[in-house]
mmCIF file of C-alpha atoms and ligand atoms in Angstrom:
data_model
loop_
_atom_site.group_PDB
_atom_site.id
_atom_site.type_symbol
_atom_site.label_atom_id
_atom_site.label_comp_id
_atom_site.label_asym_id
_atom_site.label_seq_id
_atom_site.Cartn_x
_atom_site.Cartn_y
_atom_site.Cartn_z
ATOM 1 C CA MET E 1 27.059 3.129 -5.997
ATOM 2 C CA THR E 2 29.394 3.989 -8.888
ATOM 3 C CA GLU E 3 32.428 3.579 -6.642
ATOM 4 C CA ALA E 4 31.224 0.082 -5.866
ATOM 5 C CA ARG E 5 31.375 -0.778 -9.582
ATOM 6 C CA THR E 6 33.739 -3.715 -9.752
ATOM 7 C CA GLU E 7 35.107 -6.228 -12.165
ATOM 8 C CA SER E 8 34.357 -9.968 -12.173
ATOM 9 C CA SER E 9 32.644 -11.386 -9.087
ATOM 10 C CA GLU E 10 33.872 -8.801 -6.601
ATOM 11 C CA TRP E 11 30.332 -7.622 -5.917
ATOM 12 C CA LEU E 12 29.250 -11.016 -4.570
ATOM 13 C CA ILE E 13 28.841 -10.944 -0.790
ATOM 14 C CA TYR E 14 27.770 -14.538 -0.258
ATOM 15 C CA ARG E 15 30.349 -16.644 -2.077
ATOM 16 C CA GLY E 16 29.280 -20.161 -1.210
ATOM 17 C CA ALA E 17 32.781 -20.678 0.177
ATOM 18 C CA GLY E 18 31.634 -22.789 3.091
ATOM 19 C CA GLU E 19 33.702 -20.649 5.455
ATOM 20 C CA PRO E 20 32.406 -17.747 7.554
ATOM 21 C CA HIS E 21 33.813 -14.344 6.624
ATOM 22 C CA ASP E 22 33.042 -10.671 7.247
ATOM 23 C CA GLY E 23 31.605 -9.951 3.788
ATOM 24 C CA MET E 24 28.486 -8.387 5.353
ATOM 25 C CA ASP E 25 30.633 -5.329 6.133
ATOM 26 C CA ARG E 26 30.723 -4.607 2.411
ATOM 27 C CA LEU E 27 26.947 -4.894 1.814
ATOM 28 C CA PRO E 28 25.830 -1.494 0.474
ATOM 29 C CA PRO E 29 22.739 0.251 1.886
ATOM 30 C CA PRO E 30 19.403 -1.193 0.694
ATOM 31 C CA PRO E 31 17.639 0.126 -2.392
ATOM 32 C CA PRO E 32 15.426 3.027 -1.279
ATOM 33 C CA TRP E 33 12.229 1.022 -1.793
ATOM 34 C CA ARG E 34 13.508 -1.641 0.632
ATOM 35 C CA ASP E 35 14.910 0.785 3.200
ATOM 36 C CA PHE E 36 12.842 -0.010 6.255
ATOM 37 C CA ALA E 37 15.146 1.871 8.603
ATOM 38 C CA SER E 38 13.971 5.120 6.987
ATOM 39 C CA ARG E 39 10.698 4.646 8.861
ATOM 40 C CA GLU E 40 12.494 5.874 11.970
ATOM 41 C CA THR E 41 13.582 9.124 10.308
ATOM 42 C CA ALA E 42 10.419 9.680 8.287
ATOM 43 C CA GLY E 43 9.330 12.512 10.579
ATOM 44 C CA PRO E 44 6.353 12.907 12.855
ATOM 45 C CA GLY E 45 3.208 11.219 11.650
ATOM 46 C CA ALA E 46 4.863 9.774 8.524
ATOM 47 C CA ASP E 47 5.354 6.029 8.143
ATOM 48 C CA GLY E 48 8.149 6.177 5.541
ATOM 49 C CA SER E 49 6.043 4.420 2.917
ATOM 50 C CA GLN E 50 5.894 7.555 0.754
ATOM 51 C CA ASN E 51 9.663 7.533 0.263
ATOM 52 C CA ARG E 52 9.620 3.841 -0.443
ATOM 53 C CA ARG E 53 6.751 4.109 -2.932
ATOM 54 C CA LEU E 54 7.346 7.458 -4.595
ATOM 55 C CA GLY E 55 11.130 7.607 -4.294
ATOM 56 C CA ALA E 56 13.268 9.915 -2.195
ATOM 57 C CA HIS E 57 14.258 11.898 -5.312
ATOM 58 C CA ARG E 58 10.658 12.691 -6.225
ATOM 59 C CA HIS E 59 11.318 16.406 -5.754
ATOM 60 C CA LEU E 60 13.446 16.381 -8.945
ATOM 61 C CA ALA E 61 11.919 18.519 -11.654
ATOM 62 C CA GLU E 62 10.048 16.821 -14.473
ATOM 63 C CA LEU E 63 9.093 13.757 -12.528
ATOM 64 C CA HIS E 64 6.020 11.701 -13.180
ATOM 65 C CA ARG E 65 3.314 13.748 -14.881
ATOM 66 C CA PRO E 66 0.132 11.722 -15.163
ATOM 67 C CA GLY E 67 -1.635 11.785 -18.530
ATOM 68 C CA ALA E 68 -4.719 13.961 -19.034
ATOM 69 C CA GLU E 69 -7.179 11.101 -18.641
ATOM 70 C CA GLU E 70 -5.503 9.881 -15.463
ATOM 71 C CA LEU E 71 -5.634 13.364 -13.959
ATOM 72 C CA GLU E 72 -9.255 13.819 -14.951
ATOM 73 C CA MET E 73 -10.401 10.527 -13.478
ATOM 74 C CA ILE E 74 -8.532 11.113 -10.202
ATOM 75 C CA ASN E 75 -10.103 14.549 -9.915
ATOM 76 C CA ALA E 76 -13.524 13.206 -10.850
ATOM 77 C CA ALA E 77 -13.284 10.758 -7.935
ATOM 78 C CA LEU E 78 -12.178 13.580 -5.627
ATOM 79 C CA TYR E 79 -15.007 15.889 -6.690
ATOM 80 C CA LEU E 80 -17.698 13.213 -6.699
ATOM 81 C CA ARG E 81 -16.551 11.544 -3.454
ATOM 82 C CA ARG E 82 -16.583 8.233 -5.276
ATOM 83 C CA PRO E 83 -14.068 5.385 -5.006
ATOM 84 C CA LEU E 84 -11.535 5.231 -7.827
ATOM 85 C CA LEU E 85 -11.159 1.768 -9.317
ATOM 86 C CA VAL E 86 -7.714 1.499 -10.891
ATOM 87 C CA THR E 87 -6.977 -1.406 -13.208
ATOM 88 C CA GLY E 88 -3.871 -2.240 -15.218
ATOM 89 C CA SER E 89 -0.999 -4.662 -15.551
ATOM 90 C CA PRO E 90 1.500 -5.423 -12.732
ATOM 91 C CA GLY E 91 3.811 -2.525 -12.046
ATOM 92 C CA ALA E 92 1.653 -0.018 -13.925
ATOM 93 C CA GLY E 93 1.619 2.168 -10.811
ATOM 94 C CA LYS E 94 -1.864 1.392 -9.466
ATOM 95 C CA SER E 95 -0.989 1.156 -5.785
ATOM 96 C CA THR E 96 1.474 4.045 -5.963
ATOM 97 C CA LEU E 97 -1.253 6.322 -7.278
ATOM 98 C CA ALA E 98 -2.862 6.445 -3.833
ATOM 99 C CA HIS E 99 0.471 7.566 -2.346
ATOM 100 C CA SER E 100 0.934 10.236 -5.042
ATOM 101 C CA VAL E 101 -2.456 11.743 -4.258
ATOM 102 C CA ALA E 102 -1.933 11.623 -0.483
ATOM 103 C CA TYR E 103 1.509 13.196 -0.815
ATOM 104 C CA GLU E 104 0.532 16.004 -3.168
ATOM 105 C CA LEU E 105 -2.651 16.926 -1.328
ATOM 106 C CA GLY E 106 -1.164 16.592 2.161
ATOM 107 C CA LEU E 107 -3.664 13.932 3.206
ATOM 108 C CA GLY E 108 -1.276 12.054 5.501
ATOM 109 C CA ASN E 109 -0.318 8.409 5.505
ATOM 110 C CA VAL E 110 -2.204 6.086 3.209
ATOM 111 C CA LEU E 111 -4.374 3.542 4.991
ATOM 112 C CA LYS E 112 -3.754 0.246 3.259
ATOM 113 C CA TRP E 113 -5.948 -2.791 3.140
ATOM 114 C CA SER E 114 -4.288 -5.627 1.236
ATOM 115 C CA VAL E 115 -7.060 -7.911 0.125
ATOM 116 C CA VAL E 116 -6.576 -11.674 0.021
ATOM 117 C CA SER E 117 -9.041 -14.455 -0.763
ATOM 118 C CA ARG E 118 -9.941 -14.768 2.944
ATOM 119 C CA SER E 119 -10.574 -11.029 3.475
ATOM 120 C CA THR E 120 -14.019 -10.099 4.710
ATOM 121 C CA LEU E 121 -15.730 -6.746 5.130
ATOM 122 C CA GLN E 122 -15.368 -7.221 8.874
ATOM 123 C CA ASP E 123 -11.542 -7.265 8.571
ATOM 124 C CA GLY E 124 -11.652 -3.866 6.917
ATOM 125 C CA LEU E 125 -14.067 -2.375 9.452
ATOM 126 C CA TYR E 126 -12.947 -3.503 12.902
ATOM 127 C CA HIS E 127 -11.841 -6.378 15.084
ATOM 128 C CA TYR E 128 -13.338 -7.080 18.483
ATOM 129 C CA ASP E 129 -11.090 -9.272 20.611
ATOM 130 C CA ALA E 130 -13.689 -11.100 22.679
ATOM 131 C CA ILE E 131 -11.194 -13.752 23.772
ATOM 132 C CA ALA E 132 -8.728 -11.222 25.197
ATOM 133 C CA ARG E 133 -11.563 -9.591 27.109
ATOM 134 C CA LEU E 134 -12.688 -12.890 28.514
ATOM 135 C CA GLN E 135 -9.127 -13.758 29.532
ATOM 136 C CA ASP E 136 -8.721 -10.396 31.282
ATOM 137 C CA VAL E 137 -11.987 -10.920 33.146
ATOM 138 C CA GLN E 138 -10.821 -14.363 34.266
ATOM 139 C CA ILE E 139 -7.436 -13.062 35.405
ATOM 140 C CA ALA E 140 -9.145 -10.251 37.302
ATOM 141 C CA ALA E 141 -11.555 -12.736 38.908
ATOM 142 C CA GLN E 142 -8.567 -14.744 40.122
ATOM 143 C CA GLY E 143 -7.196 -11.572 41.663
ATOM 144 C CA GLY E 144 -4.187 -11.527 39.324
ATOM 145 C CA PHE E 145 -5.001 -8.291 37.602
ATOM 146 C CA THR E 146 -3.002 -5.262 38.582
ATOM 147 C CA SER E 147 -3.396 -2.620 35.873
ATOM 148 C CA ALA E 148 -6.893 -2.184 34.527
ATOM 149 C CA ALA E 149 -6.554 -3.148 30.851
ATOM 150 C CA GLY E 150 -10.237 -2.541 30.853
ATOM 151 C CA GLY E 151 -9.612 1.142 30.281
ATOM 152 C CA GLY E 152 -8.901 2.360 33.773
ATOM 153 C CA ALA E 153 -12.505 2.282 34.814
ATOM 154 C CA GLY E 154 -12.805 -0.513 37.277
ATOM 155 C CA SER E 155 -12.301 -4.141 36.359
ATOM 156 C CA PRO E 156 -11.551 -5.345 32.834
ATOM 157 C CA GLY E 157 -15.054 -6.690 32.628
ATOM 158 C CA ALA E 158 -16.490 -3.215 33.207
ATOM 159 C CA VAL E 159 -18.402 -1.836 30.269
ATOM 160 C CA GLU E 160 -16.256 1.331 30.245
ATOM 161 C CA GLY E 161 -13.216 -0.668 29.169
ATOM 162 C CA ILE E 162 -14.816 -2.354 26.181
ATOM 163 C CA GLY E 163 -13.124 0.005 23.698
ATOM 164 C CA SER E 164 -9.681 -1.402 24.544
ATOM 165 C CA TYR E 165 -10.676 -4.635 22.864
ATOM 166 C CA ILE E 166 -11.699 -2.971 19.612
ATOM 167 C CA ARG E 167 -9.333 -2.074 16.819
ATOM 168 C CA LEU E 168 -10.611 -0.387 13.684
ATOM 169 C CA GLY E 169 -9.393 -1.764 10.346
ATOM 170 C CA PRO E 170 -8.193 0.429 7.471
ATOM 171 C CA LEU E 171 -11.702 0.959 6.092
ATOM 172 C CA GLY E 172 -13.117 1.618 9.563
ATOM 173 C CA THR E 173 -10.344 4.149 10.240
ATOM 174 C CA ALA E 174 -10.866 5.898 6.890
ATOM 175 C CA LEU E 175 -14.529 6.433 7.803
ATOM 176 C CA LEU E 176 -13.803 8.226 11.088
ATOM 177 C CA PRO E 177 -15.149 11.758 11.078
ATOM 178 C CA SER E 178 -12.497 14.251 9.961
ATOM 179 C CA ASP E 179 -12.436 17.518 8.039
ATOM 180 C CA MET E 180 -9.978 16.295 5.434
ATOM 181 C CA PRO E 181 -10.497 12.955 3.691
ATOM 182 C CA ARG E 182 -8.124 10.113 4.491
ATOM 183 C CA VAL E 183 -6.647 8.160 1.595
ATOM 184 C CA LEU E 184 -7.570 4.480 1.666
ATOM 185 C CA LEU E 185 -5.943 1.930 -0.634
ATOM 186 C CA ILE E 186 -7.977 -1.263 -0.984
ATOM 187 C CA ASP E 187 -5.283 -3.161 -2.805
ATOM 188 C CA GLU E 188 -5.887 -6.072 -5.187
ATOM 189 C CA LEU E 189 -9.615 -6.343 -4.734
ATOM 190 C CA ASP E 190 -9.709 -8.881 -7.546
ATOM 191 C CA LYS E 191 -8.032 -11.392 -5.186
ATOM 192 C CA SER E 192 -11.033 -11.292 -2.870
ATOM 193 C CA ASP E 193 -13.763 -13.786 -2.247
ATOM 194 C CA ILE E 194 -16.689 -13.274 -4.602
ATOM 195 C CA ASP E 195 -18.828 -11.609 -1.890
ATOM 196 C CA LEU E 196 -16.470 -8.853 -0.772
ATOM 197 C CA PRO E 197 -17.100 -6.340 -3.599
ATOM 198 C CA ASN E 198 -20.833 -6.586 -2.950
ATOM 199 C CA ASP E 199 -20.386 -6.323 0.816
ATOM 200 C CA LEU E 200 -18.304 -3.197 0.359
ATOM 201 C CA LEU E 201 -21.019 -1.488 -1.632
ATOM 202 C CA ASN E 202 -23.248 -0.612 1.255
ATOM 203 C CA VAL E 203 -20.503 0.830 3.469
ATOM 204 C CA LEU E 204 -19.040 2.865 0.613
ATOM 205 C CA GLU E 205 -22.498 4.116 -0.260
ATOM 206 C CA GLU E 206 -23.500 5.121 3.266
ATOM 207 C CA GLY E 207 -20.088 6.234 4.547
ATOM 208 C CA GLU E 208 -20.867 4.744 7.953
ATOM 209 C CA PHE E 209 -21.071 1.485 9.863
ATOM 210 C CA ALA E 210 -22.091 0.212 13.268
ATOM 211 C CA ILE E 211 -20.080 -1.591 15.909
ATOM 212 C CA PRO E 212 -22.835 -3.686 17.547
ATOM 213 C CA GLU E 213 -20.607 -4.544 20.556
ATOM 214 C CA LEU E 214 -20.522 -0.813 21.385
ATOM 215 C CA GLU E 215 -24.057 0.018 20.295
ATOM 216 C CA ARG E 216 -25.399 -2.553 22.756
ATOM 217 C CA VAL E 217 -23.784 -0.888 25.753
ATOM 218 C CA ALA E 218 -23.727 2.745 24.546
ATOM 219 C CA ASP E 219 -26.264 3.876 27.161
ATOM 220 C CA ARG E 220 -23.943 2.628 29.889
ATOM 221 C CA LEU E 221 -20.866 4.437 28.531
ATOM 222 C CA PRO E 222 -19.969 7.992 29.615
ATOM 223 C CA ASP E 223 -21.535 10.247 26.918
ATOM 224 C CA GLY E 224 -22.112 7.037 24.948
ATOM 225 C CA GLU E 225 -18.436 7.097 23.994
ATOM 226 C CA ALA E 226 -15.777 4.407 23.944
ATOM 227 C CA GLU E 227 -12.105 4.839 23.171
ATOM 228 C CA VAL E 228 -10.888 2.475 20.445
ATOM 229 C CA LEU E 229 -7.646 1.982 18.543
ATOM 230 C CA THR E 230 -7.354 2.961 14.859
ATOM 231 C CA ALA E 231 -5.492 1.064 12.126
ATOM 232 C CA ASP E 232 -2.662 3.575 12.501
ATOM 233 C CA GLY E 233 -2.418 3.089 16.228
ATOM 234 C CA ALA E 234 -4.154 6.278 17.395
ATOM 235 C CA LYS E 235 -6.851 6.328 20.056
ATOM 236 C CA VAL E 236 -10.189 7.813 19.069
ATOM 237 C CA ARG E 237 -13.579 8.081 20.689
ATOM 238 C CA VAL E 238 -16.546 6.430 19.015
ATOM 239 C CA ARG E 239 -19.971 7.687 19.995
ATOM 240 C CA ASP E 240 -23.085 5.500 20.234
ATOM 241 C CA GLY E 241 -21.300 2.610 18.547
ATOM 242 C CA ARG E 242 -21.418 4.190 15.097
ATOM 243 C CA VAL E 243 -18.599 5.418 12.895
ATOM 244 C CA ARG E 244 -19.770 8.051 10.413
ATOM 245 C CA CYS E 245 -17.482 9.897 8.039
ATOM 246 C CA ARG E 246 -17.733 13.651 7.505
ATOM 247 C CA ALA E 247 -15.372 13.861 4.552
ATOM 248 C CA PHE E 248 -15.710 10.772 2.376
ATOM 249 C CA PRO E 249 -12.241 9.180 2.118
ATOM 250 C CA PHE E 250 -10.358 9.093 -1.161
ATOM 251 C CA VAL E 251 -10.676 5.378 -1.811
ATOM 252 C CA VAL E 252 -8.457 3.691 -4.392
ATOM 253 C CA LEU E 253 -9.476 0.151 -5.317
ATOM 254 C CA THR E 254 -6.892 -1.658 -7.410
ATOM 255 C CA SER E 255 -7.226 -4.705 -9.604
ATOM 256 C CA ASN E 256 -4.996 -6.583 -12.007
ATOM 257 C CA GLY E 257 -8.147 -7.439 -13.893
ATOM 258 C CA GLU E 258 -8.100 -11.072 -12.745
ATOM 259 C CA ARG E 259 -11.853 -10.941 -12.649
ATOM 260 C CA ASP E 260 -14.741 -8.616 -13.405
ATOM 261 C CA PHE E 261 -16.594 -6.778 -10.683
ATOM 262 C CA PRO E 262 -20.383 -6.674 -10.317
ATOM 263 C CA ALA E 263 -22.170 -3.899 -12.201
ATOM 264 C CA PRO E 264 -23.483 -2.235 -8.992
ATOM 265 C CA LEU E 265 -19.878 -1.706 -7.821
ATOM 266 C CA MET E 266 -18.698 -0.477 -11.218
ATOM 267 C CA ARG E 267 -21.602 1.949 -11.317
ATOM 268 C CA ARG E 268 -20.553 3.506 -8.022
ATOM 269 C CA CYS E 269 -16.873 3.827 -8.892
ATOM 270 C CA ILE E 270 -14.858 5.996 -11.209
ATOM 271 C CA HIS E 271 -12.876 3.596 -13.364
ATOM 272 C CA LEU E 272 -9.346 4.366 -14.497
ATOM 273 C CA GLU E 273 -7.396 1.940 -16.659
ATOM 274 C CA LEU E 274 -3.659 2.584 -16.413
ATOM 275 C CA GLY E 275 -1.778 1.715 -19.572
ATOM 276 C CA ARG E 276 1.668 0.149 -19.607
ATOM 277 C CA PRO E 277 4.222 2.798 -18.613
ATOM 278 C CA ASP E 278 6.146 4.167 -21.613
ATOM 279 C CA HIS E 279 9.845 5.080 -21.746
ATOM 280 C CA LYS E 280 9.343 8.540 -20.303
ATOM 281 C CA ARG E 281 7.268 7.287 -17.438
ATOM 282 C CA LEU E 282 9.629 4.440 -16.570
ATOM 283 C CA ALA E 283 12.539 6.875 -16.661
ATOM 284 C CA THR E 284 10.721 9.098 -14.173
ATOM 285 C CA PHE E 285 10.148 6.110 -11.865
ATOM 286 C CA VAL E 286 13.874 5.333 -12.005
ATOM 287 C CA ARG E 287 14.818 8.971 -11.477
ATOM 288 C CA ALA E 288 12.432 9.303 -8.536
ATOM 289 C CA HIS E 289 13.967 6.313 -6.792
ATOM 290 C CA LEU E 290 17.601 6.331 -7.862
ATOM 291 C CA GLY E 291 18.343 9.845 -9.082
ATOM 292 C CA ASP E 292 19.309 11.322 -12.469
ATOM 293 C CA GLU E 293 22.660 9.575 -12.860
ATOM 294 C CA ALA E 294 21.302 6.079 -12.339
ATOM 295 C CA ALA E 295 18.437 6.808 -14.747
ATOM 296 C CA ARG E 296 20.936 7.897 -17.397
ATOM 297 C CA ARG E 297 23.117 4.823 -16.900
ATOM 298 C CA GLY E 298 20.076 2.537 -16.965
ATOM 299 C CA ASP E 299 18.528 4.040 -20.093
ATOM 300 C CA ASP E 300 19.498 1.097 -22.314
ATOM 301 C CA LEU E 301 17.878 -1.279 -19.823
ATOM 302 C CA ILE E 302 14.655 0.729 -20.030
ATOM 303 C CA THR E 303 14.702 0.396 -23.837
ATOM 304 C CA HIS E 304 15.389 -3.335 -23.578
ATOM 305 C CA PHE E 305 12.632 -3.717 -20.958
ATOM 306 C CA LEU E 306 10.126 -1.978 -23.226
ATOM 307 C CA GLU E 307 11.059 -4.111 -26.227
ATOM 308 C CA ARG E 308 10.512 -7.263 -24.215
ATOM 309 C CA SER E 309 7.260 -5.889 -22.729
ATOM 310 C CA ARG E 310 5.682 -6.012 -26.182
ATOM 311 C CA SER E 311 5.411 -9.785 -25.974
ATOM 312 C CA GLU E 312 6.050 -10.556 -22.293
ATOM 313 C CA LEU E 313 4.372 -9.564 -19.055
ATOM 314 C CA LEU E 314 6.998 -7.671 -17.043
ATOM 315 C CA ALA E 315 6.691 -5.355 -14.024
ATOM 316 C CA SER E 316 8.415 -2.022 -13.523
ATOM 317 C CA ASP E 317 9.667 -3.160 -10.094
ATOM 318 C CA GLN E 318 11.829 -5.690 -11.919
ATOM 319 C CA LEU E 319 13.351 -2.899 -13.974
ATOM 320 C CA LEU E 320 14.087 -0.847 -10.850
ATOM 321 C CA ASN E 321 15.744 -3.884 -9.258
ATOM 322 C CA ALA E 322 17.816 -4.526 -12.358
ATOM 323 C CA ILE E 323 19.030 -0.935 -12.684
ATOM 324 C CA TYR E 324 19.892 -0.730 -9.012
ATOM 325 C CA LEU E 325 21.766 -4.023 -8.929
ATOM 326 C CA THR E 326 23.562 -3.784 -12.264
ATOM 327 C CA ASP E 327 24.924 -0.444 -11.143
ATOM 328 C CA ALA E 328 26.765 -2.306 -8.397
ATOM 329 C CA ALA E 329 27.716 -5.361 -10.425
ATOM 330 C CA ALA E 330 30.594 -5.834 -12.816
ATOM 331 C CA PRO E 331 29.929 -4.562 -16.360
ATOM 332 C CA ALA E 332 30.621 -8.050 -17.682
ATOM 333 C CA SER E 333 27.661 -9.507 -15.775
ATOM 334 C CA ARG E 334 25.375 -6.523 -16.364
ATOM 335 C CA ASP E 335 23.148 -7.736 -19.214
ATOM 336 C CA ARG E 336 22.992 -11.301 -17.949
ATOM 337 C CA LEU E 337 22.035 -10.092 -14.476
ATOM 338 C CA ALA E 338 19.360 -7.772 -15.875
ATOM 339 C CA ASP E 339 17.846 -10.676 -17.816
ATOM 340 C CA LEU E 340 17.903 -12.830 -14.694
ATOM 341 C CA LEU E 341 16.030 -10.187 -12.720
ATOM 342 C CA ILE E 342 13.532 -9.221 -15.404
ATOM 343 C CA GLN E 343 11.721 -12.518 -15.770
ATOM 344 C CA ARG E 344 8.436 -12.739 -17.584
ATOM 345 C CA LEU E 345 5.448 -13.060 -15.275
ATOM 346 C CA ASP E 346 3.180 -14.776 -17.766
ATOM 347 C CA ARG E 347 3.699 -18.104 -19.509
ATOM 348 C CA PRO E 348 5.534 -17.968 -22.833
ATOM 349 C CA ARG E 349 3.085 -17.866 -25.701
HETATM 350 N N1 ATP P 1 4.451 8.019 -9.523
HETATM 351 C C1 ATP P 1 5.480 7.211 -9.247
HETATM 352 N N2 ATP P 1 6.658 7.720 -8.839
HETATM 353 C C2 ATP P 1 7.699 6.918 -8.550
HETATM 354 N N3 ATP P 1 7.667 5.573 -8.649
HETATM 355 C C3 ATP P 1 6.526 5.014 -9.056
HETATM 356 C C4 ATP P 1 5.361 5.798 -9.383
HETATM 357 N N4 ATP P 1 4.376 4.954 -9.771
HETATM 358 C C5 ATP P 1 4.897 3.709 -9.683
HETATM 359 N N5 ATP P 1 6.175 3.751 -9.261
HETATM 360 C C6 ATP P 1 7.066 2.610 -9.021
HETATM 361 O O1 ATP P 1 6.751 1.598 -9.959
HETATM 362 C C7 ATP P 1 6.687 0.334 -9.319
HETATM 363 C C8 ATP P 1 5.347 -0.295 -9.569
HETATM 364 O O2 ATP P 1 4.308 0.499 -9.001
HETATM 365 P P1 ATP P 1 3.065 -0.149 -8.230
HETATM 366 O O3 ATP P 1 3.516 -1.116 -7.204
HETATM 367 O O4 ATP P 1 2.217 0.990 -7.800
HETATM 368 O O5 ATP P 1 2.373 -0.930 -9.403
HETATM 369 P P2 ATP P 1 1.015 -1.766 -9.345
HETATM 370 O O6 ATP P 1 0.286 -1.409 -10.592
HETATM 371 O O7 ATP P 1 0.321 -1.563 -8.058
HETATM 372 O O8 ATP P 1 1.593 -3.242 -9.463
HETATM 373 P P3 ATP P 1 0.952 -4.630 -8.908
HETATM 374 O O9 ATP P 1 -0.221 -4.936 -9.785
HETATM 375 O O10 ATP P 1 2.066 -5.610 -9.125
HETATM 376 O O11 ATP P 1 0.591 -4.419 -7.478
HETATM 377 C C9 ATP P 1 6.948 0.564 -7.837
HETATM 378 O O12 ATP P 1 8.267 0.207 -7.569
HETATM 379 C C10 ATP P 1 6.747 2.047 -7.643
HETATM 380 O O13 ATP P 1 7.588 2.528 -6.639
HETATM 381 MG MG1 MG P 2 -0.066 -2.864 -6.487
#
């Protein structure tokens, strides 16, 4: 983007001129963490989120090296087959940790469950679309059904087709039997309803769950099996209406510490508190996403960011945005623009 470095307001695409123009032709490619087109070139089986989260330059030497405690706690969770509860301030790298582990250990795409206040255990496990099934049965009864959405075995109402109306959620998919563990990110668990952490306990303890809609009809299914859809869009066979893991998934629960979790959950998790990233760590984030040159040019912004972080709540994403954008903007607007982008997330004390 150095070539794009311009004086004055040249970098502005939208000018508020009130007249249409072809400024969009000059819009540079998106920052790597907002490059959704890269999903198409991510390669077989990859969803592109690793590049967006870990940076396309992550192969550069001397990138992020987790501290000793961080490494130990991650490995403890791996060895003990326990969920890892990661707490820390915004932008500390909690969510990205799951991607780092999946990438380094070749565990495939991360299954992500973004928790909101309405999330229930059921959302994480599976969804049964009873209404769609009913509609298909009605259409078939009216003679309007041509292709058997019911799974190719007779009418849509036939028991054999029931699996087509079931889609496993991220947690349900992570618990499918496999030799290697899947990585599951249960993101921002502290945003959940008060019951969810407790509801999760049992499933995480047992490593299995039932799908009553399938259990009920299992004796009428060929080999007791139904074909259902996973959270990543694959088709898998579920036997006797139960999903039972073989390798317990590597589960990362994240929390900004907005509330405390019940003791029974804490007891069953390995807890890692991520500190605020220091200069070295922030520089590695920048290098991973934007390369060496950009990290060098943005070094003063990292120092400024860290100074402000002593009294203000800031997130490393804001720093990445600022370094990326100020690289394209005129030097005269650089500091002002950085301050505009790095806004404190807490209230002034
Ligand atoms: N190991 C890493 N390598 C490269 N970039 C990283 C790494 N860890 C974190 N980052 C970058 O730092 C930024 C913040 O990371 P992340 O989103 O994981 O933080 P978080 O703690 O989950 O924040 P929040 O609480 O706001 O969800 C992201 O832009 C991410 O790409
Ligand atoms: Mg996060």
